[in-house]
PDB file of C-alpha atoms in Angstrom:
ATOM      1  CA  MET A   1     163.048  87.660  70.509  1.00 81.00           C
ATOM      2  CA  GLU A   2     165.110  84.156  70.528  1.00 94.00           C
ATOM      3  CA  LEU A   3     164.006  80.946  69.590  1.00 96.00           C
ATOM      4  CA  LYS A   4     164.691  80.062  73.826  1.00 96.00           C
ATOM      5  CA  ASP A   5     162.891  82.903  75.330  1.00 94.00           C
ATOM      6  CA  PHE A   6     160.290  81.516  73.067  1.00 96.00           C
ATOM      7  CA  ILE A   7     160.317  77.944  74.044  1.00 97.00           C
ATOM      8  CA  GLU A   8     160.200  79.512  78.362  1.00 96.00           C
ATOM      9  CA  GLU A   9     156.865  82.087  77.275  1.00 96.00           C
ATOM     10  CA  PHE A  10     155.126  79.117  75.608  1.00 97.00           C
ATOM     11  CA  ALA A  11     155.960  76.546  77.900  1.00 97.00           C
ATOM     12  CA  ASP A  12     154.653  78.959  80.883  1.00 96.00           C
ATOM     13  CA  GLN A  13     151.006  78.426  79.129  1.00 96.00           C
ATOM     14  CA  PHE A  14     150.665  74.980  80.752  1.00 96.00           C
ATOM     15  CA  ASP A  15     149.552  74.764  84.003  1.00 94.00           C
ATOM     16  CA  ASP A  16     150.174  70.669  84.527  1.00 94.00           C
ATOM     17  CA  THR A  17     152.829  69.489  81.520  1.00 94.00           C
ATOM     18  CA  ASP A  18     156.523  70.336  83.105  1.00 94.00           C
ATOM     19  CA  ALA A  19     158.441  72.836  80.815  1.00 94.00           C
ATOM     20  CA  SER A  20     160.984  70.700  80.349  1.00 94.00           C
ATOM     21  CA  GLU A  21     158.908  68.454  77.960  1.00 94.00           C
ATOM     22  CA  ILE A  22     158.440  71.706  75.991  1.00 97.00           C
ATOM     23  CA  THR A  23     161.388  71.974  73.575  1.00 97.00           C
ATOM     24  CA  ALA A  24     161.903  73.409  69.859  1.00 98.00           C
ATOM     25  CA  ASN A  25     161.087  69.664  68.101  1.00 98.00           C
ATOM     26  CA  THR A  26     157.910  69.562  70.703  1.00 97.00           C
ATOM     27  CA  SER A  27     155.283  68.751  68.469  1.00 97.00           C
ATOM     28  CA  PHE A  28     152.558  70.728  70.858  1.00 96.00           C
ATOM     29  CA  HIS A  29     149.252  69.972  69.029  1.00 95.00           C
ATOM     30  CA  ASP A  30     150.379  65.899  70.755  1.00 95.00           C
ATOM     31  CA  LEU A  31     150.558  67.620  74.051  1.00 96.00           C
ATOM     32  CA  GLU A  32     148.483  65.784  75.928  1.00 95.00           C
ATOM     33  CA  GLU A  33     146.925  69.858  77.552  1.00 96.00           C
ATOM     34  CA  TRP A  34     147.014  71.573  74.678  1.00 96.00           C
ATOM     35  CA  ASP A  35     143.818  73.295  73.809  1.00 96.00           C
ATOM     36  CA  SER A  36     141.692  75.831  72.499  1.00 95.00           C
ATOM     37  CA  LEU A  37     142.329  77.657  75.524  1.00 96.00           C
ATOM     38  CA  ILE A  38     146.005  77.061  76.015  1.00 96.00           C
ATOM     39  CA  ALA A  39     145.755  78.417  72.075  1.00 96.00           C
ATOM     40  CA  LEU A  40     144.266  81.315  73.356  1.00 96.00           C
ATOM     41  CA  ALA A  41     146.326  81.580  75.974  1.00 97.00           C
ATOM     42  CA  VAL A  42     149.809  81.327  73.609  1.00 97.00           C
ATOM     43  CA  LEU A  43     147.848  84.011  70.937  1.00 96.00           C
ATOM     44  CA  ASN A  44     148.337  86.486  73.468  1.00 96.00           C
ATOM     45  CA  MET A  45     151.369  86.125  75.295  1.00 96.00           C
ATOM     46  CA  THR A  46     153.173  86.378  71.451  1.00 95.00           C
ATOM     47  CA  ASP A  47     150.827  89.615  71.647  1.00 95.00           C
ATOM     48  CA  LYS A  48     151.986  91.038  74.766  1.00 95.00           C
ATOM     49  CA  LYS A  49     155.644  89.637  74.857  1.00 93.00           C
ATOM     50  CA  PHE A  50     156.618  90.111  71.611  1.00 91.00           C
ATOM     51  CA  GLY A  51     154.531  92.296  70.096  1.00 94.00           C
ATOM     52  CA  LYS A  52     153.277  89.984  67.007  1.00 93.00           C
ATOM     53  CA  ARG A  53     150.145  88.873  66.074  1.00 94.00           C
ATOM     54  CA  ILE A  54     149.339  85.424  64.755  1.00 94.00           C
ATOM     55  CA  THR A  55     146.119  83.961  63.742  1.00 93.00           C
ATOM     56  CA  PHE A  56     144.241  80.453  64.947  1.00 93.00           C
ATOM     57  CA  ASP A  57     145.302  79.450  60.726  1.00 94.00           C
ATOM     58  CA  ASP A  58     148.734  80.289  61.545  1.00 95.00           C
ATOM     59  CA  MET A  59     148.948  78.298  64.666  1.00 95.00           C
ATOM     60  CA  LYS A  60     147.271  74.663  62.636  1.00 93.00           C
ATOM     61  CA  LYS A  61     150.125  75.203  60.344  1.00 94.00           C
ATOM     62  CA  CYS A  62     152.264  74.664  62.466  1.00 97.00           C
ATOM     63  CA  ASP A  63     154.286  71.120  63.709  1.00 97.00           C
ATOM     64  CA  THR A  64     156.483  72.362  65.888  1.00 98.00           C
ATOM     65  CA  VAL A  65     157.352  75.031  68.667  1.00 98.00           C
ATOM     66  CA  GLU A  66     159.941  75.634  66.808  1.00 98.00           C
ATOM     67  CA  ASP A  67     157.509  76.370  63.332  1.00 98.00           C
ATOM     68  CA  LEU A  68     155.465  78.489  65.542  1.00 97.00           C
ATOM     69  CA  PHE A  69     158.561  80.588  66.504  1.00 97.00           C
ATOM     70  CA  ASN A  70     160.051  80.811  62.793  1.00 97.00           C
ATOM     71  CA  VAL A  71     156.354  81.853  61.995  1.00 95.00           C
ATOM     72  CA  ILE A  72     156.179  84.843  64.848  1.00 94.00           C
ATOM     73  CA  ALA A  73     159.454  85.841  63.484  1.00 94.00           C
ATOM     74  CA  ALA A  74     158.769  86.307  59.993  1.00 93.00           C
ATOM     75  CA  LYS A  75     155.448  88.800  61.211  1.00 89.00           C
TER      76      LYS A  75
END
């Protein structure tokens, strides 16, 4: 799993947020569109696309997209 691929898949979970706004340093909790449904979509994407399971607690501990990637990569 590469960070670039993860960012692309992560950005695909958003309908109204332009993918160019999402980088490794993006604080995803601060994105206007971020909500519990997007969080569920990200959890599902992580499991289906990368074969890694994380929890809401794992996600809450992360600030940036790269933080989330690192948690997932460590699983």
